[in-house]
Short mmCIF file of C-alpha atoms and ligand atoms in Angstrom, two decimals:
data_model
loop_
_atom_site.label_atom_id
_atom_site.label_comp_id
_atom_site.label_asym_id
_atom_site.label_seq_id
_atom_site.Cartn_x
_atom_site.Cartn_y
_atom_site.Cartn_z
CA UNK B 1 73.00 63.26 47.92
CA UNK B 2 69.14 62.56 47.83
CA UNK B 3 67.70 59.51 46.75
CA UNK B 4 66.37 59.45 43.03
CA UNK B 5 63.03 58.34 41.42
CA UNK B 6 64.58 58.23 37.96
CA UNK B 7 66.34 55.20 36.63
CA UNK B 8 69.77 55.13 35.27
CA UNK B 9 72.89 55.86 37.59
CA UNK B 10 73.25 59.04 39.58
CA UNK B 11 75.42 61.61 37.40
CA UNK B 12 77.90 63.63 39.96
CA UNK B 13 78.98 66.89 37.71
CA UNK B 14 81.18 69.38 38.94
CA UNK B 15 78.97 72.14 36.79
CA UNK B 16 75.25 71.67 36.89
CA UNK B 17 72.60 74.19 35.81
CA UNK B 18 69.03 73.83 36.90
CA UNK B 19 66.38 74.46 34.38
CA UNK B 20 63.21 75.45 36.26
CA UNK B 21 60.43 74.47 33.58
CA UNK B 22 56.82 76.38 34.10
CA UNK B 23 55.19 77.51 30.33
CA UNK B 24 57.60 75.89 28.51
CA UNK B 25 56.92 71.93 28.38
CA UNK B 26 58.80 70.92 25.49
CA UNK B 27 62.27 70.12 23.96
CA UNK B 28 61.93 71.97 20.69
CA UNK B 29 63.12 75.16 20.11
CA UNK B 30 63.70 75.62 23.86
CA UNK B 31 66.14 79.31 24.20
CA UNK B 32 66.41 78.46 28.10
CA UNK B 33 67.43 74.66 27.82
CA UNK B 34 70.27 75.90 25.51
CA UNK B 35 71.35 78.29 27.49
CA UNK B 36 71.31 76.18 30.44
CA UNK B 37 73.07 73.55 28.66
CA UNK B 38 75.44 76.34 26.97
CA UNK B 39 74.48 75.48 23.38
CA UNK B 40 72.29 78.32 22.58
CA UNK B 41 72.74 81.55 21.36
CA UNK B 42 76.07 83.51 21.61
CA UNK B 43 75.40 85.27 24.83
CA UNK B 44 72.95 83.24 26.36
CA UNK B 45 74.25 81.66 29.74
CA UNK B 46 77.69 81.91 29.57
CA UNK B 47 78.07 80.00 26.70
CA UNK B 48 80.12 76.98 28.54
CA UNK B 49 78.92 73.54 28.38
CA UNK B 50 76.71 72.57 31.49
CA UNK B 51 74.69 69.53 32.71
CA UNK B 52 71.52 70.14 33.14
CA UNK B 53 68.88 69.49 35.69
CA UNK B 54 65.32 69.87 34.76
CA UNK B 55 62.59 70.39 37.49
CA UNK B 56 59.17 71.42 37.50
CA UNK B 57 57.82 72.80 40.72
CA UNK B 58 53.89 72.24 41.90
CA UNK B 59 53.29 75.62 43.48
CA UNK B 60 50.48 75.51 45.55
CA UNK B 61 49.15 78.99 44.37
CA UNK B 62 48.88 78.11 40.84
CA UNK B 63 47.70 74.58 41.62
CA UNK B 64 44.84 75.77 43.53
CA UNK B 65 43.88 78.83 40.61
CA UNK B 66 43.52 75.91 37.92
CA UNK B 67 40.31 73.96 37.31
CA UNK B 68 40.45 70.36 36.96
CA UNK B 69 40.47 70.13 33.17
CA UNK B 70 43.99 71.95 33.58
CA UNK B 71 45.30 70.11 36.41
CA UNK B 72 44.58 66.90 33.99
CA UNK B 73 46.54 68.63 31.45
CA UNK B 74 49.77 69.77 33.35
CA UNK B 75 50.19 66.29 34.81
CA UNK B 76 49.94 64.51 31.45
CA UNK B 77 52.02 67.11 29.77
CA UNK B 78 54.79 66.27 32.39
CA UNK B 79 54.39 63.10 32.17
CA UNK B 80 54.91 63.25 28.42
CA UNK B 81 58.21 65.48 28.96
CA UNK B 82 59.33 63.30 31.53
CA UNK B 83 59.19 60.14 28.67
CA UNK B 84 61.08 62.72 26.04
CA UNK B 85 63.91 63.17 28.62
CA UNK B 86 64.15 59.68 29.92
CA UNK B 87 64.73 58.82 25.91
CA UNK B 88 67.56 61.36 25.76
CA UNK B 89 68.81 59.99 29.17
CA UNK B 90 67.56 62.33 31.61
CA UNK B 91 64.35 62.83 33.31
CA UNK B 92 62.30 65.58 35.06
CA UNK B 93 62.67 66.20 38.53
CA UNK B 94 59.63 67.21 40.24
CA UNK B 95 58.80 69.16 43.64
CA UNK B 96 55.98 70.60 45.21
CA UNK B 97 55.95 73.70 47.50
CA UNK B 98 56.80 77.29 47.57
CA UNK B 99 59.39 77.82 44.42
CA UNK B 100 61.72 80.04 46.40
CA UNK B 101 62.19 77.62 49.12
CA UNK B 102 62.18 74.56 46.56
CA UNK B 103 64.62 76.33 44.00
CA UNK B 104 67.12 77.26 47.03
CA UNK B 105 66.83 73.71 48.57
CA UNK B 106 67.38 72.18 45.05
CA UNK B 107 70.51 74.66 44.31
CA UNK B 108 72.21 73.68 47.92
CA UNK B 109 71.43 69.79 47.22
CA UNK B 110 72.56 69.85 43.77
CA UNK B 111 75.23 72.34 43.94
CA UNK B 112 74.15 73.89 40.83
CA UNK B 113 76.05 77.08 39.06
CA UNK B 114 73.04 78.69 37.76
CA UNK B 115 69.36 78.37 37.66
CA UNK B 116 67.75 78.99 34.00
CA UNK B 117 63.94 79.90 32.88
CA UNK B 118 62.00 81.27 30.01
CA UNK B 119 60.97 84.50 31.37
CA UNK B 120 57.43 84.99 32.56
CA UNK B 121 55.90 88.31 32.12
CA UNK B 122 52.56 88.01 33.74
CA UNK B 123 52.05 89.52 36.92
CA UNK B 124 51.95 86.17 39.60
CA UNK B 125 55.05 84.89 37.71
CA UNK B 126 57.37 88.22 37.65
CA UNK B 127 56.55 88.43 41.29
CA UNK B 128 57.32 85.07 41.94
CA UNK B 129 61.02 85.03 39.86
CA UNK B 130 61.93 88.29 41.51
CA UNK B 131 61.44 85.86 44.89
CA UNK B 132 63.41 83.09 43.67
CA UNK B 133 66.09 85.38 42.27
CA UNK B 134 66.38 86.65 46.08
CA UNK B 135 66.14 83.68 47.88
CA UNK B 136 69.07 81.35 45.25
CA UNK B 137 72.49 82.25 45.87
CA UNK B 138 73.25 81.67 42.11
CA UNK B 139 72.85 83.65 39.19
CA UNK B 140 69.02 83.09 37.45
CA UNK B 141 69.06 83.76 34.45
CA UNK B 142 65.96 84.61 31.97
CA UNK B 143 66.42 83.42 28.57
CA UNK B 144 63.70 83.43 25.73
CA UNK B 145 59.75 83.71 26.37
CA UNK B 146 56.67 82.13 25.45
CA UNK B 147 56.02 84.89 22.94
CA UNK B 148 58.05 85.42 19.59
CA UNK B 149 58.14 89.32 20.63
CA UNK B 150 58.31 89.58 24.08
CA UNK B 151 56.03 91.56 26.05
CA UNK B 152 57.48 95.16 26.45
CA UNK B 153 59.62 94.79 23.04
CA UNK B 154 57.45 96.87 20.88
CA UNK B 155 56.27 100.44 21.47
CA UNK B 156 54.69 103.21 19.96
CA UNK B 157 57.50 106.01 18.69
CA UNK B 158 56.75 108.09 22.02
CA UNK B 159 57.79 105.58 23.91
CA UNK B 160 54.07 104.68 25.29
CA UNK B 161 52.62 100.83 25.25
CA UNK B 162 50.07 100.11 22.01
CA UNK B 163 46.17 100.07 23.16
CA UNK B 164 45.20 99.43 19.90
CA UNK B 165 45.84 96.08 18.09
CA UNK B 166 46.43 96.96 14.36
CA UNK B 167 49.57 99.39 15.00
CA UNK B 168 50.55 96.64 17.35
CA UNK B 169 50.80 93.70 14.83
CA UNK B 170 52.51 96.25 12.18
CA UNK B 171 55.40 96.97 15.02
CA UNK B 172 55.16 93.19 16.06
CA UNK B 173 55.65 91.82 12.57
CA UNK B 174 58.56 94.57 11.72
CA UNK B 175 60.27 93.54 15.17
CA UNK B 176 60.42 89.88 13.89
CA UNK B 177 61.86 86.99 15.68
CA UNK B 178 64.88 84.45 15.33
CA UNK B 179 64.60 81.22 13.70
CA UNK B 180 63.24 78.04 15.85
CA UNK B 181 66.39 76.47 17.70
CA UNK B 182 66.87 72.50 17.42
CA UNK B 183 65.61 69.87 19.38
CA UNK B 184 68.49 68.31 21.20
CA UNK B 185 68.88 64.78 20.76
CA UNK B 186 70.59 62.07 22.64
CA UNK B 187 74.14 62.75 23.42
CA UNK B 188 73.90 66.40 22.80
CA UNK B 189 73.20 67.57 26.74
CA UNK B 190 74.26 65.57 30.04
CA UNK B 191 71.63 65.81 32.24
CA UNK B 192 71.80 65.79 36.00
CA UNK B 193 68.95 63.95 38.30
CA UNK B 194 67.78 64.56 42.07
CA UNK B 195 65.28 63.58 44.51
CA UNK B 196 61.83 63.73 42.91
CA UNK B 197 58.30 63.72 44.10
CA UNK B 198 55.46 61.48 42.46
CA UNK B 199 53.25 63.53 40.16
CA UNK B 200 49.80 64.40 41.89
CA UNK B 201 46.80 62.73 40.49
CA UNK B 202 44.70 65.08 38.61
CA UNK B 203 41.84 62.49 36.78
CA UNK B 204 40.39 64.22 33.69
CA UNK B 205 37.00 65.96 34.84
CA UNK B 206 34.14 63.05 34.80
CA UNK B 207 32.59 62.94 31.22
CA UNK B 208 35.03 65.50 29.69
CA UNK B 209 36.84 65.32 26.52
CA UNK B 210 39.99 66.91 26.95
CA UNK B 211 42.90 67.47 23.88
CA UNK B 212 45.92 65.25 24.00
CA UNK B 213 48.41 66.26 25.84
CA UNK B 214 52.49 66.95 25.27
CA UNK B 215 54.89 68.46 23.11
CA UNK B 216 54.23 65.21 20.61
CA UNK B 217 50.56 65.92 20.34
CA UNK B 218 51.14 69.79 19.77
CA UNK B 219 53.61 68.94 16.78
CA UNK B 220 51.08 66.37 15.52
CA UNK B 221 48.41 69.01 15.87
CA UNK B 222 50.28 71.73 14.08
CA UNK B 223 51.19 69.16 11.56
CA UNK B 224 47.45 68.00 10.68
CA UNK B 225 46.43 71.63 10.49
CA UNK B 226 49.00 72.52 7.93
CA UNK B 227 48.60 68.91 6.02
CA UNK B 228 44.46 69.95 6.00
CA UNK B 229 45.34 73.45 4.22
CA UNK B 230 44.29 75.01 7.58
CA UNK B 231 46.45 78.53 7.82
CA UNK B 232 45.10 78.74 4.12
CA UNK B 233 41.51 78.23 4.55
CA UNK B 234 41.58 79.99 7.85
CA UNK B 235 40.15 83.54 7.02
CA UNK B 236 37.28 81.82 5.46
CA UNK B 237 36.76 79.01 8.10
CA UNK B 238 37.88 80.54 11.33
CA UNK B 239 34.37 82.10 12.42
CA UNK B 240 32.29 79.13 11.79
CA UNK B 241 31.54 77.54 15.25
CA UNK B 242 30.12 74.12 13.76
CA UNK B 243 33.33 73.23 11.07
CA UNK B 244 36.93 72.33 12.43
CA UNK B 245 38.35 75.57 11.19
CA UNK B 246 40.60 76.86 13.51
CA UNK B 247 43.88 74.94 14.79
CA UNK B 248 42.87 73.94 18.33
CA UNK B 249 46.77 74.86 19.45
CA UNK B 250 45.68 77.18 22.45
CA UNK B 251 46.04 74.81 25.16
CA UNK B 252 49.72 73.62 23.50
CA UNK B 253 50.76 77.35 23.33
CA UNK B 254 49.37 78.12 27.16
CA UNK B 255 51.68 74.99 28.22
CA UNK B 256 54.33 76.28 26.09
CA UNK B 257 54.54 72.45 24.34
CA UNK B 258 54.98 74.57 21.05
CA UNK B 259 56.62 78.01 20.72
CA UNK B 260 54.83 80.40 18.46
CA UNK B 261 57.87 80.91 16.60
CA UNK B 262 57.59 77.01 15.51
CA UNK B 263 54.43 78.35 14.01
CA UNK B 264 55.50 81.31 12.58
CA UNK B 265 58.21 80.03 10.87
CA UNK B 266 57.57 80.02 7.28
CA UNK B 267 53.86 80.98 7.59
CA UNK B 268 52.42 82.69 4.79
CA UNK B 269 49.06 83.46 5.96
CA UNK B 270 48.31 86.68 7.09
CA UNK B 271 45.27 85.98 8.74
CA UNK B 272 46.54 83.11 11.21
CA UNK B 273 49.30 85.01 11.86
CA UNK B 274 47.44 87.76 13.01
CA UNK B 275 45.48 85.74 15.26
CA UNK B 276 49.11 84.36 16.93
CA UNK B 277 49.79 88.40 17.37
CA UNK B 278 46.61 88.80 19.42
CA UNK B 279 47.69 86.53 21.96
CA UNK B 280 51.18 88.48 22.14
CA UNK B 281 49.59 91.78 22.26
CA UNK B 282 47.30 90.81 25.16
CA UNK B 283 50.33 89.27 27.03
CA UNK B 284 52.00 93.02 26.30
CA UNK B 285 48.89 94.79 27.48
CA UNK B 286 49.11 92.80 30.61
CA UNK B 287 52.58 93.13 31.02
CA UNK B 288 52.19 96.94 31.12
CA UNK B 289 49.12 97.12 32.94
CA UNK B 290 49.34 94.21 35.48
CA UNK B 291 46.40 94.91 37.58
CA UNK B 292 43.69 94.95 34.18
CA UNK B 293 44.00 90.95 34.77
CA UNK B 294 40.65 91.56 37.03
CA UNK B 295 40.60 95.48 36.70
CA UNK B 296 38.60 97.38 33.85
CA UNK B 297 41.29 98.86 31.66
CA UNK B 298 38.84 101.78 30.82
CA UNK B 299 38.16 102.78 34.44
CA UNK B 300 35.04 104.79 33.58
CA UNK B 301 33.38 101.02 33.11
CA UNK B 302 33.82 100.31 36.64
CA UNK B 303 31.24 102.75 37.56
CA UNK B 304 28.52 101.62 35.21
CA UNK B 305 25.46 99.70 37.15
CA UNK B 306 25.55 96.08 37.09
CA UNK B 307 22.85 93.57 38.37
CA UNK B 308 23.67 91.39 41.77
CA UNK B 309 21.19 90.00 44.05
CA UNK B 310 19.56 86.69 43.66
CA UNK B 311 17.95 87.13 40.52
CA UNK B 312 21.27 87.97 39.02
CA UNK B 313 22.78 84.99 40.65
CA UNK B 314 19.89 82.72 39.12
CA UNK B 315 20.36 84.31 35.61
CA UNK B 316 24.51 83.34 36.55
CA UNK B 317 23.74 79.94 37.15
CA UNK B 318 21.73 79.22 33.90
CA UNK B 319 24.70 81.02 31.79
CA UNK B 320 27.53 78.81 33.25
CA UNK B 321 24.87 75.64 32.95
CA UNK B 322 24.22 76.31 29.24
CA UNK B 323 20.68 76.71 30.41
CA UNK B 324 19.85 80.19 29.30
CA UNK B 325 17.01 79.34 26.49
CA UNK B 326 19.47 80.82 23.56
CA UNK B 327 20.69 77.77 21.82
CA UNK B 328 24.07 79.27 20.34
CA UNK B 329 24.93 80.37 24.21
CA UNK B 330 24.13 77.17 25.61
CA UNK B 331 25.87 75.22 23.20
CA UNK B 332 29.24 77.09 23.93
CA UNK B 333 28.73 77.12 27.69
CA UNK B 334 28.10 73.21 27.32
CA UNK B 335 31.02 73.13 25.08
CA UNK B 336 33.27 74.55 27.80
CA UNK B 337 32.40 71.99 30.57
CA UNK B 338 32.64 69.15 28.00
CA UNK B 339 35.78 69.99 26.63
CA UNK B 340 37.64 72.79 28.67
CA UNK B 341 37.37 74.73 25.29
CA UNK B 342 34.96 76.73 23.51
CA UNK B 343 34.97 78.08 19.96
CA UNK B 344 36.37 82.06 19.87
CA UNK B 345 33.27 83.23 17.97
CA UNK B 346 31.16 81.49 20.74
CA UNK B 347 33.44 82.61 23.62
CA UNK B 348 32.53 86.22 21.99
CA UNK B 349 28.99 85.81 22.11
CA UNK B 350 28.42 84.47 25.63
CA UNK B 351 30.79 86.89 27.11
CA UNK B 352 28.67 89.54 25.28
CA UNK B 353 25.52 87.71 26.52
CA UNK B 354 26.61 87.67 30.18
CA UNK B 355 27.57 91.50 30.11
CA UNK B 356 24.99 93.02 27.80
CA UNK B 357 22.24 90.83 28.12
CA UNK B 358 22.63 89.68 31.67
CA UNK B 359 24.07 93.11 32.80
CA UNK B 360 26.84 91.38 35.16
CA UNK B 361 30.56 92.10 35.30
CA UNK B 362 33.09 90.52 32.88
CA UNK B 363 34.67 89.58 35.89
CA UNK B 364 32.72 87.24 37.18
CA UNK B 365 32.13 85.25 33.57
CA UNK B 366 36.40 85.48 33.11
CA UNK B 367 36.43 83.42 36.31
CA UNK B 368 34.41 80.99 35.50
CA UNK B 369 36.23 80.59 32.01
CA UNK B 370 39.75 80.56 33.99
CA UNK B 371 38.40 77.52 35.93
CA UNK B 372 37.25 75.44 33.16
CA UNK B 373 39.02 76.27 30.21
CA UNK B 374 42.20 73.99 29.43
CA UNK B 375 43.92 76.91 27.69
CA UNK B 376 43.08 79.40 30.37
CA UNK B 377 45.50 81.78 29.93
CA UNK B 378 45.17 85.02 32.24
CA UNK B 379 46.23 87.69 29.60
CA UNK B 380 43.91 86.37 26.66
CA UNK B 381 41.49 85.24 28.87
CA UNK B 382 40.89 89.02 30.65
CA UNK B 383 41.32 90.80 27.83
CA UNK B 384 39.32 88.72 25.47
CA UNK B 385 36.59 89.35 27.97
CA UNK B 386 37.50 93.07 28.21
CA UNK B 387 37.19 93.22 24.89
CA UNK B 388 34.04 91.47 24.51
CA UNK B 389 32.53 93.88 27.41
CA UNK B 390 33.35 96.92 25.45
CA UNK B 391 35.50 98.24 28.30
CA UNK B 392 39.45 96.60 26.80
CA UNK B 393 41.54 97.44 24.18
CA UNK B 394 40.88 98.55 20.69
CA UNK B 395 38.08 100.89 21.83
CA UNK B 396 35.71 97.78 20.68
CA UNK B 397 32.29 99.86 20.90
CA UNK B 398 30.29 99.03 23.60
CA UNK B 399 27.03 99.74 21.32
CA UNK B 400 27.78 97.01 18.90
CA UNK B 401 26.07 94.12 20.52
CA UNK B 402 25.74 90.76 19.76
CA UNK B 403 22.57 89.40 18.85
CA UNK B 404 22.95 85.56 20.66
CA UNK B 405 20.14 84.32 17.78
CA UNK B 406 21.40 86.09 14.52
CA UNK B 407 25.03 85.09 15.58
CA UNK B 408 24.02 81.44 15.98
CA UNK B 409 22.56 81.32 12.26
CA UNK B 410 25.18 83.00 10.78
CA UNK B 411 27.80 81.13 12.36
CA UNK B 412 26.37 77.64 12.49
CA UNK B 413 24.16 78.04 9.94
CA UNK B 414 22.81 74.52 9.84
CA UNK B 415 22.79 74.11 13.23
CA UNK B 416 25.26 71.46 13.74
CA UNK B 417 27.20 72.94 16.60
CA UNK B 418 23.88 73.37 18.47
CA UNK B 419 22.71 69.78 17.83
CA UNK B 420 26.24 68.59 19.21
CA UNK B 421 26.20 70.11 22.46
CA UNK B 422 22.61 70.81 23.36
CA UNK B 423 20.89 67.02 22.92
CA UNK B 424 17.72 68.69 23.69
CA UNK B 425 17.42 70.22 20.59
CA UNK B 426 18.68 67.19 18.36
CA UNK B 427 15.41 66.51 16.76
CA UNK B 428 14.91 70.20 15.41
CA UNK B 429 16.44 70.29 11.99
CA UNK B 430 18.63 72.94 10.46
CA UNK B 431 18.88 76.51 11.20
CA UNK B 432 15.12 75.91 13.45
CA UNK B 433 17.55 74.91 16.13
CA UNK B 434 18.23 78.69 17.00
CA UNK B 435 14.65 79.29 17.47
CA UNK B 436 13.07 76.67 19.33
CA UNK B 437 10.42 78.85 20.87
CA UNK B 438 8.87 78.66 17.77
CA UNK B 439 7.93 75.25 17.98
CA UNK B 440 8.46 74.62 21.47
CA UNK B 441 10.48 71.68 22.97
CA UNK B 442 10.20 70.28 26.53
CA UNK B 443 13.30 69.82 28.81
CA UNK B 444 14.41 72.98 27.00
CA UNK B 445 14.21 76.15 29.10
CA UNK B 446 12.57 79.32 27.60
CA UNK B 447 14.57 82.26 26.78
CA UNK B 448 15.59 83.88 30.28
CA UNK B 449 15.65 87.28 28.84
CA UNK B 450 14.37 89.32 26.18
CA UNK B 451 17.26 90.28 24.00
CA UNK B 452 16.03 93.51 22.41
CA UNK B 453 14.82 94.57 25.72
CA UNK B 454 17.90 93.97 27.29
CA UNK B 455 19.92 95.86 24.63
CA UNK B 456 18.02 98.86 25.20
CA UNK B 457 18.70 98.52 28.98
CA UNK B 458 22.66 98.09 28.15
CA UNK B 459 22.73 101.11 25.95
CA UNK B 460 21.00 103.00 28.51
CA UNK B 461 23.72 102.11 31.48
CA UNK B 462 26.55 102.90 28.88
CA UNK B 463 25.29 106.60 28.16
CA UNK B 464 24.98 107.16 31.75
CA UNK B 465 28.78 106.30 32.06
CA UNK B 466 29.31 108.15 29.00
CA UNK B 467 27.71 111.23 30.12
C1 FAD I 501 36.01 85.79 26.22
C2 FAD I 501 37.21 85.42 25.78
C3 FAD I 501 38.05 84.65 26.40
C4 FAD I 501 39.35 84.23 26.00
N1 FAD I 501 40.18 83.51 26.57
C5 FAD I 501 41.28 82.82 26.52
C6 FAD I 501 42.17 82.14 27.36
O1 FAD I 501 42.18 81.97 28.25
N2 FAD I 501 43.24 81.54 26.30
C7 FAD I 501 43.33 81.68 24.97
O2 FAD I 501 44.63 80.92 24.81
N3 FAD I 501 42.52 82.32 24.37
C8 FAD I 501 41.60 82.92 24.73
N4 FAD I 501 40.79 83.80 24.07
C9 FAD I 501 41.16 83.57 22.85
C10 FAD I 501 40.64 82.58 21.80
O3 FAD I 501 39.17 82.27 21.69
C11 FAD I 501 41.35 81.22 21.88
O4 FAD I 501 42.75 81.44 21.63
C12 FAD I 501 41.07 80.61 20.69
O5 FAD I 501 39.77 80.08 20.53
C13 FAD I 501 41.73 78.98 20.79
O6 FAD I 501 41.53 78.18 19.48
P1 FAD I 501 42.28 77.90 18.74
O7 FAD I 501 43.69 77.32 19.13
O8 FAD I 501 41.83 76.78 17.62
O9 FAD I 501 42.76 79.21 17.87
P2 FAD I 501 43.10 79.81 16.34
O10 FAD I 501 41.82 80.31 15.75
O11 FAD I 501 43.90 78.87 15.67
O12 FAD I 501 44.01 80.81 16.44
C14 FAD I 501 45.40 80.18 16.72
C15 FAD I 501 46.05 80.59 18.18
O13 FAD I 501 45.77 82.23 18.05
C16 FAD I 501 45.71 82.80 19.35
N5 FAD I 501 44.53 83.35 19.36
C17 FAD I 501 43.72 83.48 18.41
N6 FAD I 501 42.45 84.30 18.41
C18 FAD I 501 43.35 85.20 19.82
C19 FAD I 501 42.52 86.20 20.48
N7 FAD I 501 41.32 86.82 20.23
N8 FAD I 501 42.96 86.40 21.80
C20 FAD I 501 44.32 85.77 21.87
N9 FAD I 501 44.94 84.80 21.37
C21 FAD I 501 44.23 84.60 20.20
C22 FAD I 501 45.70 81.57 20.25
O14 FAD I 501 46.68 81.42 20.68
C23 FAD I 501 45.04 80.27 19.16
O15 FAD I 501 45.44 79.04 19.94
C24 FAD I 501 39.70 83.99 24.57
C25 FAD I 501 38.50 84.99 23.64
C26 FAD I 501 37.39 85.56 23.99
C27 FAD I 501 36.76 86.10 23.64
#
């Protein structure tokens, strides 16, 4: 029997089930946990009570892709989950390495009879899970998903997947979802321990202010949002970059610290519900078209003329540092670096700016986002970018090109958002902050392009592929 890091007596059991945790770092509403313990829905697992061995495997492939903000959040979240498991008499087992090798070894060591997971629908996760399933000599059981309605579940009458959001939303709502499952309390589940490695060091990036971690933080965030009337005021406030009008739940959904069903249960606000459905829609699109994580959904856009070379690289550097001379864009890009998060309206504006004002491919911006976003999610990010770039779902019209100045004036009317993230402009009062060139501010760059001109260039390039 391997040595244990966790405290308490080692439990040897005839019948143990491994619960391999990935994007489901919580104990509430956890179908795979219930399936592993044999306390879930009828028909999940084999229904017989079993002892549960919860494990997280640090996969070098995913670890290398995650930027410092997501690494810090992940490690903090695992620490919080371990503490919650310990309070129930268990503890998290941590391994590091190729998941197929690690899981096969853990099955052998523990004598586990089954491996349970919440299904993963992303391109990498599907391939990885198939490799693990082939490597272990016991059943691999998928129960539940990070979504209320799993990707692939709803489709058009002719069996084809949806590519437009509104009909998807209708079908998604009609399909519905089960009520949340209860959180286990002490004594509900017997836990099994195994040898565990230390969690890696993942410090918060210097100067960054990241969200709180873990299931308790997720539930508290949701509670605060509801207590403040958030869902009811969402339609009115969600586009205002200067106000705290959105839930800030994306990071918790990303790591599965809260299940979307928990948010949907009893929710009456249609706008907030639809926003949760966007996340599910994009996961569905990616499930059907995994290559669109990095390739154009509308293939003709791959043939469009994009700028490359030294000058394009310099403009890209200005964009990512938040030094384009467009205050609303710069505030967003600096918020990303400072908090690992950016307001949705601003994500749309900075994405449009990179593609339609600087004429660069969406993939370049998406990669930068994925490196810095603490909520970085392949489906939402790639398809959020493709939507903003006009090459994605919903036939979002290419010719609707955001004006970065009027967007700022509209969604940050008093300039508070810009002043928060762009200290050079703090001396400018009110909406004047959106047009600093009118007064001239030392230390702040002049606009790197002329928006009206670049708009025409973008339209001409679009016409060329349309013809
Ligand atoms: C270019 C671009 C890139 C994006 N990248 C990501 C990403 O990597 N990860 C991510 O979670 N979201 C991404 N989004 C969507 C959206 O910006 C964030 O989900 C939202 O800003 C998170 O803040 P919140 O939790 O306060 O959202 P709220 O407004 O409170 O919405 C609640 C939840 O609904 C979901 N949601 C809301 N809007 C969208 C949307 N447009 N697309 C998909 N899901 C949505 C999120 O899970 C969010 O947490 C991106 C959007 C764009 C335009």
